[in-house]
Structure formats: structure tokens, C-alpha cells
CSV table of C-alpha atoms in Angstrom, one decimal:
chain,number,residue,atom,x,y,z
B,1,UNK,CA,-38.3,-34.3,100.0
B,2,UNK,CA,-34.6,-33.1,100.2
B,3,UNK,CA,-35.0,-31.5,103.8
B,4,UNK,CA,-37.1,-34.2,105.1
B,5,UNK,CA,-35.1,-37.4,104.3
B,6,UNK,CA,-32.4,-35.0,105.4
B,7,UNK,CA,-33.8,-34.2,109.2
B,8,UNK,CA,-34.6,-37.9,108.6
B,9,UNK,CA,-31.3,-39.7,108.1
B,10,UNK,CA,-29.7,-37.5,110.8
B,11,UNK,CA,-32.4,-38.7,113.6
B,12,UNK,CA,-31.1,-41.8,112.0
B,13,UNK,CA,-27.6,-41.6,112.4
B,14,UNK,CA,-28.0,-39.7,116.0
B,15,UNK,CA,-30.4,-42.4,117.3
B,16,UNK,CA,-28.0,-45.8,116.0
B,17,UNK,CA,-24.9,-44.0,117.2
B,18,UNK,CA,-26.2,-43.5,120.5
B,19,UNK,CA,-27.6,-47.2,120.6
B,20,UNK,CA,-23.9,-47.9,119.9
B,21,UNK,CA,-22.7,-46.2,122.7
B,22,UNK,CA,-24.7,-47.5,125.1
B,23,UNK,CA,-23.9,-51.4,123.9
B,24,UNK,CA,-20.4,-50.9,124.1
B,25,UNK,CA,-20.2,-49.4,127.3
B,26,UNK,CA,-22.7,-52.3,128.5
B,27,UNK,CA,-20.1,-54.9,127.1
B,28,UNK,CA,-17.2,-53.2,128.5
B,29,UNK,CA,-18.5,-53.5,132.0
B,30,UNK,CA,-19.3,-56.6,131.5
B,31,UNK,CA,-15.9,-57.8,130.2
B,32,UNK,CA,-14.2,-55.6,133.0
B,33,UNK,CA,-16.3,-57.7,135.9
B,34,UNK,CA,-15.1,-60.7,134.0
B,35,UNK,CA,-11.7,-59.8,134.3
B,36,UNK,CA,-11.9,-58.7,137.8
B,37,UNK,CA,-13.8,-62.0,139.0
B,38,UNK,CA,-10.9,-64.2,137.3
B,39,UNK,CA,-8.8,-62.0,139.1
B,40,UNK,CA,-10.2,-62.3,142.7
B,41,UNK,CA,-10.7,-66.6,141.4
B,42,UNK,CA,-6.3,-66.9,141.2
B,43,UNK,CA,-6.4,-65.1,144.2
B,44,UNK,CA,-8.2,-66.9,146.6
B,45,UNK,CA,-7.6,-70.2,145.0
B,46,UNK,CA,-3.4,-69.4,144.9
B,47,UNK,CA,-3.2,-67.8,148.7
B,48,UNK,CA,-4.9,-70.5,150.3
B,49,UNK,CA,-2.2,-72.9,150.6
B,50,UNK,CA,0.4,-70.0,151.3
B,51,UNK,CA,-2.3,-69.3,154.3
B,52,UNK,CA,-2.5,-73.0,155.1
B,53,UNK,CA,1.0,-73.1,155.8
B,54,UNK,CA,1.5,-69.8,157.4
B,55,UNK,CA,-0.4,-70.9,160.4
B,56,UNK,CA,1.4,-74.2,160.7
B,57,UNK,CA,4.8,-72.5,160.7
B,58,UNK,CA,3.6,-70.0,163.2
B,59,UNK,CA,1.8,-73.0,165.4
B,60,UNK,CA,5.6,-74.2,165.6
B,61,UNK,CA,7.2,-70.8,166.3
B,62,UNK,CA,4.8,-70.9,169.3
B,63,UNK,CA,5.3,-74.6,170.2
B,64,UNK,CA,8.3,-74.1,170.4
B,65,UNK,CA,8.9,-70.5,172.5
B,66,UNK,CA,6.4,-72.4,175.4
B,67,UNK,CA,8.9,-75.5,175.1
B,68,UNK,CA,11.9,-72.9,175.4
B,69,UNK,CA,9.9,-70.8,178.6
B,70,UNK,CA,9.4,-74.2,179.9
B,71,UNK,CA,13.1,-75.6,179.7
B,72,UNK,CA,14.3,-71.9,181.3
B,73,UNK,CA,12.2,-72.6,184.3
B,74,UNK,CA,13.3,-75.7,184.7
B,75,UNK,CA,16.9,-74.4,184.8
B,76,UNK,CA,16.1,-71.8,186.9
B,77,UNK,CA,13.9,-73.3,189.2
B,78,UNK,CA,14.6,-74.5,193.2
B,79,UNK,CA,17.0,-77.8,193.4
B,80,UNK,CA,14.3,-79.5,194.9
B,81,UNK,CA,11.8,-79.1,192.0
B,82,UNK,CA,14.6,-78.9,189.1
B,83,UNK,CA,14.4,-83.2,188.5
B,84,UNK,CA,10.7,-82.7,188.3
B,85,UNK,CA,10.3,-80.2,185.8
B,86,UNK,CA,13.8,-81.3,183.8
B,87,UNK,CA,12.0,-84.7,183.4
B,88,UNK,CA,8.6,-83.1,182.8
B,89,UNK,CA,10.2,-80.9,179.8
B,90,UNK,CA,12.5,-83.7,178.3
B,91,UNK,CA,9.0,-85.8,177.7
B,92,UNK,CA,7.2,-82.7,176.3
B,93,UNK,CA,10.5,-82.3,173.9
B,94,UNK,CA,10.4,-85.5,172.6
B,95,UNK,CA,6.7,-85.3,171.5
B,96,UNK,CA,7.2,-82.0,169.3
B,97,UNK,CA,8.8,-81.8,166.4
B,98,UNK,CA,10.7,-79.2,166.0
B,99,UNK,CA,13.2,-80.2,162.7
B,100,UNK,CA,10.4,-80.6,160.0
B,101,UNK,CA,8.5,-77.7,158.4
B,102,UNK,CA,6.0,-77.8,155.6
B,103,UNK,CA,6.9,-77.5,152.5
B,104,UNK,CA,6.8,-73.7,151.0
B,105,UNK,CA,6.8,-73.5,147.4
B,106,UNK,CA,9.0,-71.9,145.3
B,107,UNK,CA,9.4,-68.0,144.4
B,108,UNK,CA,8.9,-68.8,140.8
B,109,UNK,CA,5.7,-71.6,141.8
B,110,UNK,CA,4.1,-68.5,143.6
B,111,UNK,CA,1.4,-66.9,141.1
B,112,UNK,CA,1.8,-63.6,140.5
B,113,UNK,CA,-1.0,-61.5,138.7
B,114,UNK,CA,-0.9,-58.9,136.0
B,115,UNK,CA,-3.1,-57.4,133.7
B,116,UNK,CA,-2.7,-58.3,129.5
B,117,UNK,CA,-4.2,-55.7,127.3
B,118,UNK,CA,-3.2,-55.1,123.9
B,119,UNK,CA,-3.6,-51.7,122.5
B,120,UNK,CA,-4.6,-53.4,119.1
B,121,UNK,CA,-8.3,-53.4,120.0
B,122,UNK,CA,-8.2,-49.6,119.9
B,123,UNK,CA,-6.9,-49.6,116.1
B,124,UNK,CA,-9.3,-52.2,115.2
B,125,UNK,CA,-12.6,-50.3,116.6
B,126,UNK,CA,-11.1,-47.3,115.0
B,127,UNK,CA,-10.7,-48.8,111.5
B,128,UNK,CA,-14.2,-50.3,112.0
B,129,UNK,CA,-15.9,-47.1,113.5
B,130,UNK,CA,-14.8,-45.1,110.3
B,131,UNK,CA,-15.9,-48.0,108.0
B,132,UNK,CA,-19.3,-48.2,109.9
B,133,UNK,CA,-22.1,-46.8,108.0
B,134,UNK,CA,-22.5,-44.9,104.9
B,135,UNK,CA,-24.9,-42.2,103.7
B,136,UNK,CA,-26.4,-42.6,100.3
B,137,UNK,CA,-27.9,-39.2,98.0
B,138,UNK,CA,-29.9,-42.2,96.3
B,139,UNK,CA,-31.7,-45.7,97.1
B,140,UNK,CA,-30.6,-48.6,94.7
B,141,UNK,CA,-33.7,-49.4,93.4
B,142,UNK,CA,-37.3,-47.5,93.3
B,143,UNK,CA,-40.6,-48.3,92.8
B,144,UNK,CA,-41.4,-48.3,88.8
B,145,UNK,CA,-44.9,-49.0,88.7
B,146,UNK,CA,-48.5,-49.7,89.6
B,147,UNK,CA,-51.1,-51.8,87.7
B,148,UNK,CA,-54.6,-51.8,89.5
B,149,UNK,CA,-56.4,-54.9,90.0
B,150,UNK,CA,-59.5,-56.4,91.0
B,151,UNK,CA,-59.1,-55.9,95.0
B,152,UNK,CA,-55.4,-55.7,94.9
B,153,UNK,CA,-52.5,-53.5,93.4
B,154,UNK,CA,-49.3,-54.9,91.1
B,155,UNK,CA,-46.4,-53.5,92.1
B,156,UNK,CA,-42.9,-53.4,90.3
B,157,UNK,CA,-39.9,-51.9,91.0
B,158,UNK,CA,-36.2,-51.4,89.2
B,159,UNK,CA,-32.9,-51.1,90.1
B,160,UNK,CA,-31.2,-47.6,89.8
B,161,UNK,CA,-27.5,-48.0,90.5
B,162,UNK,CA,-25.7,-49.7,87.9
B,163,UNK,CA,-23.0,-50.9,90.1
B,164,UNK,CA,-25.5,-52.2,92.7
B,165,UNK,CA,-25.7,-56.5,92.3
B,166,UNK,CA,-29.2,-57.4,94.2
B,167,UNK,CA,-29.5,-60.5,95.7
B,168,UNK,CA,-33.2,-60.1,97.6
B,169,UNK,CA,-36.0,-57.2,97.6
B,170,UNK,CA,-38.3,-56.2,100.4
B,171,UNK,CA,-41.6,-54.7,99.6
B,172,UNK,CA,-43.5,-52.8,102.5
B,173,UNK,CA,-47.0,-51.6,102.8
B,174,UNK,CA,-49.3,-49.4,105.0
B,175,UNK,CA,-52.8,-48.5,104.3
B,176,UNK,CA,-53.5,-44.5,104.4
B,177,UNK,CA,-51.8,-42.8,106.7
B,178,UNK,CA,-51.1,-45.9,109.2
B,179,UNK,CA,-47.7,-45.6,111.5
B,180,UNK,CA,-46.3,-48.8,110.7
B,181,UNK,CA,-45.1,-50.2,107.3
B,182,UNK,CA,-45.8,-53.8,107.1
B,183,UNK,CA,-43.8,-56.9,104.6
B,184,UNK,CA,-45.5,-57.8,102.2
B,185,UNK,CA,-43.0,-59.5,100.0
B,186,UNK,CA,-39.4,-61.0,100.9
B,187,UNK,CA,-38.0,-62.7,97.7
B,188,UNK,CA,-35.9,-61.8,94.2
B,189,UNK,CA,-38.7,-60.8,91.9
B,190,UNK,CA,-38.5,-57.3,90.7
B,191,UNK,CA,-43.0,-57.1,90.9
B,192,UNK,CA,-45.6,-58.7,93.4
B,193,UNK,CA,-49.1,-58.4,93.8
B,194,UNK,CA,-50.4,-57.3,96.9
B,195,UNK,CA,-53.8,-58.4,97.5
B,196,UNK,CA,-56.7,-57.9,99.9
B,197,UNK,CA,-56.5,-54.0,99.1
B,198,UNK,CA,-59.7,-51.7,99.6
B,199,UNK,CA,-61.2,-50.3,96.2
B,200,UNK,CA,-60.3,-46.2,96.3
B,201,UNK,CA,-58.0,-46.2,99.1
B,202,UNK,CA,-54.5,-45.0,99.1
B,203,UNK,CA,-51.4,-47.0,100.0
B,204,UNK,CA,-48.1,-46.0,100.6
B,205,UNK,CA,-45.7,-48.5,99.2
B,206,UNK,CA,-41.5,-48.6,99.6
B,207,UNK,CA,-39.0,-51.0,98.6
B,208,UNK,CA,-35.1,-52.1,99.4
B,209,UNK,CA,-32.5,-54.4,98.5
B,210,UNK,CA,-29.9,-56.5,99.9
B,211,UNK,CA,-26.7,-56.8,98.1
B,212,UNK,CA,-25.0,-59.8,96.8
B,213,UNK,CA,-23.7,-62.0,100.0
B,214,UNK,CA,-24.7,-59.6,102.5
B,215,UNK,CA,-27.0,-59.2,105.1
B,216,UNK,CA,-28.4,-55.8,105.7
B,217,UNK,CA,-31.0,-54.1,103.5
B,218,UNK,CA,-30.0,-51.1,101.8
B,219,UNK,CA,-32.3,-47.4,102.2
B,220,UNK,CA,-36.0,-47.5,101.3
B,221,UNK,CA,-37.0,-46.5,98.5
B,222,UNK,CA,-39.4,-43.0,98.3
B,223,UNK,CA,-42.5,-43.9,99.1
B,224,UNK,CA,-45.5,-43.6,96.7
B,225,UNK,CA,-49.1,-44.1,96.7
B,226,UNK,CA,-51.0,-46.5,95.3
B,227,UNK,CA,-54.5,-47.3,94.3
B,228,UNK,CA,-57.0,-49.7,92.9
B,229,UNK,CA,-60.7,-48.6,91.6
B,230,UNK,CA,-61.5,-52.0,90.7
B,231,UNK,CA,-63.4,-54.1,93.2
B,232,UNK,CA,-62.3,-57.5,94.3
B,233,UNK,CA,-63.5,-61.0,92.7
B,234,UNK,CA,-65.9,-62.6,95.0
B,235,UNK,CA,-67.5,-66.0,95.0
B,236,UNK,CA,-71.3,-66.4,95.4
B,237,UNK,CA,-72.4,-67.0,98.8
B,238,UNK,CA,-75.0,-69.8,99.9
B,239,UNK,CA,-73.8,-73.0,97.4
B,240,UNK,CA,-73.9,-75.9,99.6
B,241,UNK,CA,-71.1,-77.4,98.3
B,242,UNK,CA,-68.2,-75.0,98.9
B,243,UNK,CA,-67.1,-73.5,102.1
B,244,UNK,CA,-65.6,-69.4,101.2
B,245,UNK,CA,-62.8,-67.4,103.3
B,246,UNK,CA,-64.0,-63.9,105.1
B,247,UNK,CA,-63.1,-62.0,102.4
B,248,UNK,CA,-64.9,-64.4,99.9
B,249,UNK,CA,-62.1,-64.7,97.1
B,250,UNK,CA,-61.1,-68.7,98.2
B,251,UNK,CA,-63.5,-71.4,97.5
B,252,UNK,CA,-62.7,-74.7,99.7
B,253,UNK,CA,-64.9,-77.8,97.9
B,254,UNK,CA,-66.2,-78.9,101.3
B,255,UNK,CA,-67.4,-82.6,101.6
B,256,UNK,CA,-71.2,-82.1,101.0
B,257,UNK,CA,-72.4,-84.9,98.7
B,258,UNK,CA,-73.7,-81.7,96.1
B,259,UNK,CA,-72.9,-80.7,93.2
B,260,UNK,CA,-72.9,-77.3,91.3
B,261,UNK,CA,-71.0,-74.7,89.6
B,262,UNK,CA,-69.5,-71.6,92.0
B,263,UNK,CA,-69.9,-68.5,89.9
B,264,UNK,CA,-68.5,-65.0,90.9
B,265,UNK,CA,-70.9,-63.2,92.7
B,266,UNK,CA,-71.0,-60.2,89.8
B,267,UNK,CA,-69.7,-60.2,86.2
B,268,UNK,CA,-66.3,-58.6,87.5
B,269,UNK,CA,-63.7,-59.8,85.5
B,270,UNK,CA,-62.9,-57.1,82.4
B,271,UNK,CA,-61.3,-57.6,78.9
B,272,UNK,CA,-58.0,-56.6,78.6
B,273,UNK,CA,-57.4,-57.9,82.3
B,274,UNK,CA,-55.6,-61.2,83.7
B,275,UNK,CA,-58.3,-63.2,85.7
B,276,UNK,CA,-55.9,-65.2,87.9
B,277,UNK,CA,-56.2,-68.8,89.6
B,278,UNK,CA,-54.1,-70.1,92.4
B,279,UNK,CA,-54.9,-73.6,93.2
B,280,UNK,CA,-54.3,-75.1,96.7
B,281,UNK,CA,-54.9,-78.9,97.4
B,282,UNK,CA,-55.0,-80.7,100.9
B,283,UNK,CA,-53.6,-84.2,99.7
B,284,UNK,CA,-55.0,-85.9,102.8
B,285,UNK,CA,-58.7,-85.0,101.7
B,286,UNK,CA,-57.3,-86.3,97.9
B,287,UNK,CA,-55.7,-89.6,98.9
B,288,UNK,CA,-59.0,-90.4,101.1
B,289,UNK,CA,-61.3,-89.5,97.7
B,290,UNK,CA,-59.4,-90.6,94.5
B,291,UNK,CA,-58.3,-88.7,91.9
B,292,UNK,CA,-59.9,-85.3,90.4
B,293,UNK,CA,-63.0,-85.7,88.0
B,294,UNK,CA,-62.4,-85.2,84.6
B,295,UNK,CA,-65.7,-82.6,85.2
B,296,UNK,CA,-64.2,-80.6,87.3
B,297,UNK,CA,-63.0,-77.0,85.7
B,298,UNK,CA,-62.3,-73.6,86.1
B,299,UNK,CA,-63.1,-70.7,83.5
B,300,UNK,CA,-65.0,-67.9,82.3
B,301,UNK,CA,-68.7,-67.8,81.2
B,302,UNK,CA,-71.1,-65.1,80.0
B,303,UNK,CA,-73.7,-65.7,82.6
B,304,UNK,CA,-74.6,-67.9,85.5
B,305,UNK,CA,-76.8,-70.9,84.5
B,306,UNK,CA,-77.9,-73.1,87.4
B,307,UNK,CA,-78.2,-77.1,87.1
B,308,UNK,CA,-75.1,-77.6,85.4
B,309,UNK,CA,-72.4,-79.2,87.3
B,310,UNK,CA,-69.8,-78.2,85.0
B,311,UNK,CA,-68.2,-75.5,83.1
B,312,UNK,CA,-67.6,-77.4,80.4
B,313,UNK,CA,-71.3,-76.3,78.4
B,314,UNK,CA,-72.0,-73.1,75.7
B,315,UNK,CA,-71.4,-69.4,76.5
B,316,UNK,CA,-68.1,-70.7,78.6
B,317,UNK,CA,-64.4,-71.0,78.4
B,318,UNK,CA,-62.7,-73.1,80.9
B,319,UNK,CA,-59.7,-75.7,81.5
B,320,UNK,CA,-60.2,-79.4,83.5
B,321,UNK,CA,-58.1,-80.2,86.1
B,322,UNK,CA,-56.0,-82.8,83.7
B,323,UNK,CA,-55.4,-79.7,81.2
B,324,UNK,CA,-57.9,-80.1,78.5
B,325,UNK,CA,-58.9,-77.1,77.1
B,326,UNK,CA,-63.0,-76.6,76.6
B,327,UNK,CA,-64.7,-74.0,74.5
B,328,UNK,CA,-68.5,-74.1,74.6
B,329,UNK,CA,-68.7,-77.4,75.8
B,330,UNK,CA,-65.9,-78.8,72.9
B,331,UNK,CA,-63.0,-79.7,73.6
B,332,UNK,CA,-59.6,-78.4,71.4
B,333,UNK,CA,-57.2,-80.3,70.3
B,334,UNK,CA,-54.1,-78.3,72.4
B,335,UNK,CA,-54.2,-79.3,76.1
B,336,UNK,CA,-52.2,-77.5,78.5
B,337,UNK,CA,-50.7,-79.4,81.8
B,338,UNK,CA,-52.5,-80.6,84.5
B,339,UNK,CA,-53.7,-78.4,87.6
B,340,UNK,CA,-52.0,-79.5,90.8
B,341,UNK,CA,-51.4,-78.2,94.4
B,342,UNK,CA,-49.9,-74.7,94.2
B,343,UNK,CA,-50.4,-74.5,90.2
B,344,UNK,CA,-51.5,-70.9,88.8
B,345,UNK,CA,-54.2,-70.6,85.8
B,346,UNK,CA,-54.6,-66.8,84.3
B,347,UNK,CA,-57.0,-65.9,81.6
B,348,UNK,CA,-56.2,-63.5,79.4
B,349,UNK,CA,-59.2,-61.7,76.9
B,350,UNK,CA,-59.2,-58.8,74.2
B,351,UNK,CA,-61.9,-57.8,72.0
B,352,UNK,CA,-61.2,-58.5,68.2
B,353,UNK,CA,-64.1,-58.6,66.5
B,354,UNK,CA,-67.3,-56.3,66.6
B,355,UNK,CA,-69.8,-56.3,64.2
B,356,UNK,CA,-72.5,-57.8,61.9
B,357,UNK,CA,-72.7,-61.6,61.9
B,358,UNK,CA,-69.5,-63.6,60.4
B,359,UNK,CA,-69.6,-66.9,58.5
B,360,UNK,CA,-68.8,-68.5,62.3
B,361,UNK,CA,-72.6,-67.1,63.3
B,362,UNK,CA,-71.6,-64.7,65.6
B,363,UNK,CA,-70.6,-60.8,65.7
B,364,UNK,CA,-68.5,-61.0,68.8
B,365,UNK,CA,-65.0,-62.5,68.9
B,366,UNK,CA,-62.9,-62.8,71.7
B,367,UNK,CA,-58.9,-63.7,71.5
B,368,UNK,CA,-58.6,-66.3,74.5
B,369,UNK,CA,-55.4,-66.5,75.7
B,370,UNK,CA,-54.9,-69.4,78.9
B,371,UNK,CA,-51.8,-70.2,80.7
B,372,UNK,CA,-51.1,-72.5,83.2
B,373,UNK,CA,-47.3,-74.1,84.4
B,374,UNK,CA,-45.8,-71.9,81.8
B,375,UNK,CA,-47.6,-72.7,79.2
B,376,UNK,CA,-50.6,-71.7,76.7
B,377,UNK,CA,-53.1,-72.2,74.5
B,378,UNK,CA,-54.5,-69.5,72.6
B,379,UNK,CA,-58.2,-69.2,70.4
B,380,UNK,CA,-60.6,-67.0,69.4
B,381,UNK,CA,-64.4,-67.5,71.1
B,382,UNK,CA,-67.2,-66.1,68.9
B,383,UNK,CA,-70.2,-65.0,70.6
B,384,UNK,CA,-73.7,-63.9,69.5
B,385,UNK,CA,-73.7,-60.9,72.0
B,386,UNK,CA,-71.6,-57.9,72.9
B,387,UNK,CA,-69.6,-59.3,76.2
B,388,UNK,CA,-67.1,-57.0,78.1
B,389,UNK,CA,-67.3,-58.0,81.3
B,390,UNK,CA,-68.0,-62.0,82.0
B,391,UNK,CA,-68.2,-64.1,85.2
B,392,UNK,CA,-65.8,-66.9,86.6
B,393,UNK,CA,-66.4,-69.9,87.9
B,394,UNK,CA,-65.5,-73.2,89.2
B,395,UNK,CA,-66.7,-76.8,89.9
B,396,UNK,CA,-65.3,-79.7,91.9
B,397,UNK,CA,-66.5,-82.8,92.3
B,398,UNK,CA,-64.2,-84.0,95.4
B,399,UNK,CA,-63.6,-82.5,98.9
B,400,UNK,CA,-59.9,-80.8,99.3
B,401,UNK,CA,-60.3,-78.6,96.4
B,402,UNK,CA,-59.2,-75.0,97.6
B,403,UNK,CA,-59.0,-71.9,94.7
B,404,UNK,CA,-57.9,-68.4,95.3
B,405,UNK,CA,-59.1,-65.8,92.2
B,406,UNK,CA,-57.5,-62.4,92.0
């Protein structure tokens, strides 16, 4: 492990510092091109007048050396022609101007160009270069813990330096021996369930931090392996009234006109395991329809029993959507709060009681325990027959309805 994060981190370091380089030098040419291009813009735009009137003052200087050959050959010329081409050149004169110039700016109007560079930048990429990057012997936190569950994995982690103040985690997945790590969880809890994992396959699993007010992550964590034996909760296929995801753990309460309670396919949820539901309502199929029926439930029952279009009946645990709590068809007094878009439900179940008939008329008692929007109820549920394993179940009696069980 040593020698491999170590080969590790230097590919690391070699590959980012080389990235570096080649940025910089990409935004050094780029600010140099900058620089030169203002530098050829003052140019043209400051010589063009000094041009401008460089070629007026030289148009003179020639006006008037033609005006000065013409006025010497008039001198100079035979008597007989002399009047003609002294009157020719005194009209020419009097249509040049030779006394007026255009005006030449000043010395200190004239631009003159130089280069401002302050040898500051040089300290300040120096004091940032040695600051950049750090090596760490350790990660700041590390994965603690896996709990298997039906079709999925619980994952927890801790922090491990003390002086380390976390503000999010990142947890990060890949199935066997996959290239890529994928997100799985952004957010500050310290566990997560990951769902939608194959029973008896390993996953490798890493986690990282961010510190308090900053923005990048700190090193993964040392990946481990993970695993679940226990197969996922599925819904029963084929009930006209609810529509299921490919996986078959959501049940959508479609609009079909039938009734019916969805059981689990199999008797799959365990004692001494949390059954969970996650509740998702579409509130434009609820406004249309009304409000929910005080039927509809969601629970845990010793076997599947057809014609029934509730939960609420004998050999079944359950809670209705306003909160009320039902064992065996009755309901208790304690009612917990009622199930709405987003809301969670968990069951909770622990043998307590095996063996020859009580005064309640059963010789199998169950401690209940049901939670839902951080509260519960707790009971016991006395059976007449040894039940470990029990199936789920849900009925709805309005379209919109959409539960998740893990």
C-alpha cells in the first residue's frame, strides 16, 4: 500500500505540474501578443497624423523649389520673353501659399512607447508556487463501515485528523474491477446507502472531504470492498393497478380504476433489519384526484392474501397515509405524522417472544418499532406462528402515488 500510493502521488504531482507548465506558458503568450498588439494599436493610430503632415510639408518644399526654378528662368531668360514669364510667375506666386504650415504637435504631445513590467509578479508566483500543493502521509477521514442490505450496501465513514473541520464528503463507487469511480453521494452526512447493488458482488468504495470554506477536496480515502448477500426488495409483477421501475423496487399507483394490495414478490424482509419506505408524490396527479384514502397503507404482513384492498386486516402491520398506526386490522391509539411527498417510513422488527401459547393466544411476539418524520411508535405483535422473514406491501387508492422500498 506504501509503495503504491507512493508511485501513485508522484505520477500525480509529475502529471499536475506539467499541466501547470503548459497553462502558464499558454497565458504568457497570450498576454505577450496582447501587449504587442496594443503596442503596434499606439503606433499606427499616433504616426498617422505625423505622416499626414509630413507629406503636406514636403508638397510645399516642392511647390515651392518649381516656383523658385520658375522665377530663375524668368530672370535669366531672353528680354523678349522676360515680361512673359515675369508675369506668368508673379500669378503662379500669388496662388501658393508659401507662409502657412500645418500645425506639428509638440515634443512632449508626441507618444512615445515603453514597456511597464514590475518584477513583483516574479515574487508573487514564487510565494504561490512554494505554497501550491501539499503531500499528506494520511487522508482526513476513511471509510468506517459496511452494513449489507437488501440490494444495496450502507456505507459510513469518520474523520481521522482531529484538526481537520469538514464542511462536505464525497463518496465514490465502482463495481468490481471497473476503471472509473463514479459519485454516488455529495452532501455532509458521515453514512449513505448506496442502492441498486448486485447480491455477491464486490465494490470498491472511497471517500474525501472538503474543508471548512474551501473548495478543493482533500485525498481519497483507501479504498475497500464492499459487499451485500442479501437480495433486493422487489414488488410483484402483473397487478393492474400499479405501474413498477426496471429494477422492480418503485411502485407508481397508475390510474387504472383497480384496486388491490402490491405485495413483495418473496417474503424478503428479515428481523433484525430496517425495511425502508421513501415516498414520492406527483402533486399534479393529487390536486386532479383529491386527497389520499384513509385506506391506503403501507406495512408488513405474514403472507399475501388476495381480495383485500388494504393492509389494514389480521396477520399485518402497517401505517395510513394520515399516520394512524394499524395492527391486525385495529387501530392504536399513538399515531405518527402523516406520509407526504419525499417522507421516509422504516420498520424496524426483533424477535421477543418464542414459545408455548401466552395469555395474548399466541407464542410468537414481535417488538414493532415504526418511524416516520422523526418519530415513532413502538408495540409488540403476537402471532400464532413462527415468522422470521414477512412480506411488504402497499395499497393506494389514487393515481400519483410513487414508493421506493430498500
Amino acid at each position: 500500500q506504501i509503495r503504491e500510493s507512493a508511485t501513485l502521488t508522484r505520477d500525480v504531482l509529475e502529471q499536475h505540474f506539467n499541466d501547470l507548465k503548459g497553462t502558464l506558458k499558454k497565458l504568457l503568450d497570450e498576454r505577450l501578443l496582447s501587449l504587442l498588439q496594443e503596442v503596434d494599436a499606439i503606433e499606427q493610430e499616433s504616426i498617422k497624423p505625423l505622416d499626414e503632415c509630413q507629406k503636406l510639408i514636403e508638397h510645399g518644399v516642392s511647390t515651392a523649389d518649381d516656383l523658385l526654378r520658375d522665377g530663375e528662368s524668368a530672370v535669366n531668360g531672353d528680354v523678349g520673353q522676360q515680361n512673359e514669364k515675369l508675369c506668368s510667375f508673379t500669378k503662379k506666386a500669388l496662388h501658393i501659399q508659401l507662409d502657412s504650415l500645418p500645425e506639428v504637435p509638440s515634443l512632449v504631445d508626441v507618444p512615445c512607447l515603453s514597456a511597464q513590467l514590475d518584477d513583483c509578479l516574479l515574487t508573487i508566483l514564487k510565494n504561490q508556487i512554494f505554497r501550491h500543493g501539499t503531500v499528506a502521509s494520511r487522508p482526513p477521514v476513511q471509510l468506517e463501515e459496511f452494513v449489507e442490505k437488501p440490494g444495496g450496501i450502507l456505507v459510513r465513514w469518520c474523520k481521522v485528523d482531529d484538526d481537520f473541520i469538514p464542511q462536505d464528503y464525497r463518496l465514490q463507487y465502482r463495481k468490481g474491477t471497473a476503471t472509473h469511480f463514479e459519485d454516488v453521494y455529495v452532501g455532509s452526512e458521515t453514512e449513505f446507502i448506496v442502492l441498486h447493488i448486485d447480491p455477491n458482488v464486490d465494490y470498491q468504495f472511497r471517500v474525501c472531504a472538503r474543508g471548512d470554506g474551501r473548495q478543493e477536496w482533500s485525498p481519497w480515502s483507501v479504498p475497500q470492498v464492499g459487499r451485500t448477500t442479501l437480495v433486493p426488495h422487489e414488488w410483484t409483477t402483473g397487478l393492474e393497478g400499479y405501474s413498477l421501475s426496471s429494477r422492480r423496487n418503485i411502485a407508481l399507483r397508475n390510474d387504472s380504476q383497480s384496486c388491490g394490495v402490491l405485495y413483495s414478490k418473496a417474503p424478503t424482509y428479515f428481523c433484525g433489519q430496517t425495511l425502508t419506505f421513501r415516498q414520492v408524490l406527483s402533486g399534479q396527479l393529487i390536486e386532479t384526484v383529491g386527497q389520499p384514502d384513509r385506506r391506503d397503507s403501507l406495512g408488513v404482513c405474514v403472507e399475501q392474501q388476495n381480495g383485500y384492498d388494504s393492509l389494514q386486516r389480521d396477520k399485518a402491520v402497517c401505517i395510513s397515509t394520515n399516520g394512524a398506526v394499524f395492527v391486525n386490522g385495529k387501530e392504536m391509539t399513538n399515531q405518527l405524522p402523516a406520509v407526504t411527498s419525499g417522507s421516509t417510513v422504516t420498520f424496524d422488527m426483533e424477535v421477543v417472544h418464542l414459545g408455548p401459547p401466552s395469555n395474548e393466544g399466541g407464542n410468537f411476539k414481535l417488538r414493532v418499532t415504526i418511524s416516520s418524520n422523526n418519530r415513532e411508535v413502538v408495540f409488540d405483535w403476537v402471532l400464532d406462528q413462527c415468522c422470521v422473514s414477512l412480506y411488504f406491501g402497499c395499497s393506494f387508492s389514487y393515481p400519483g402515488w410513487k414508493v421506493l422500498v430498500f
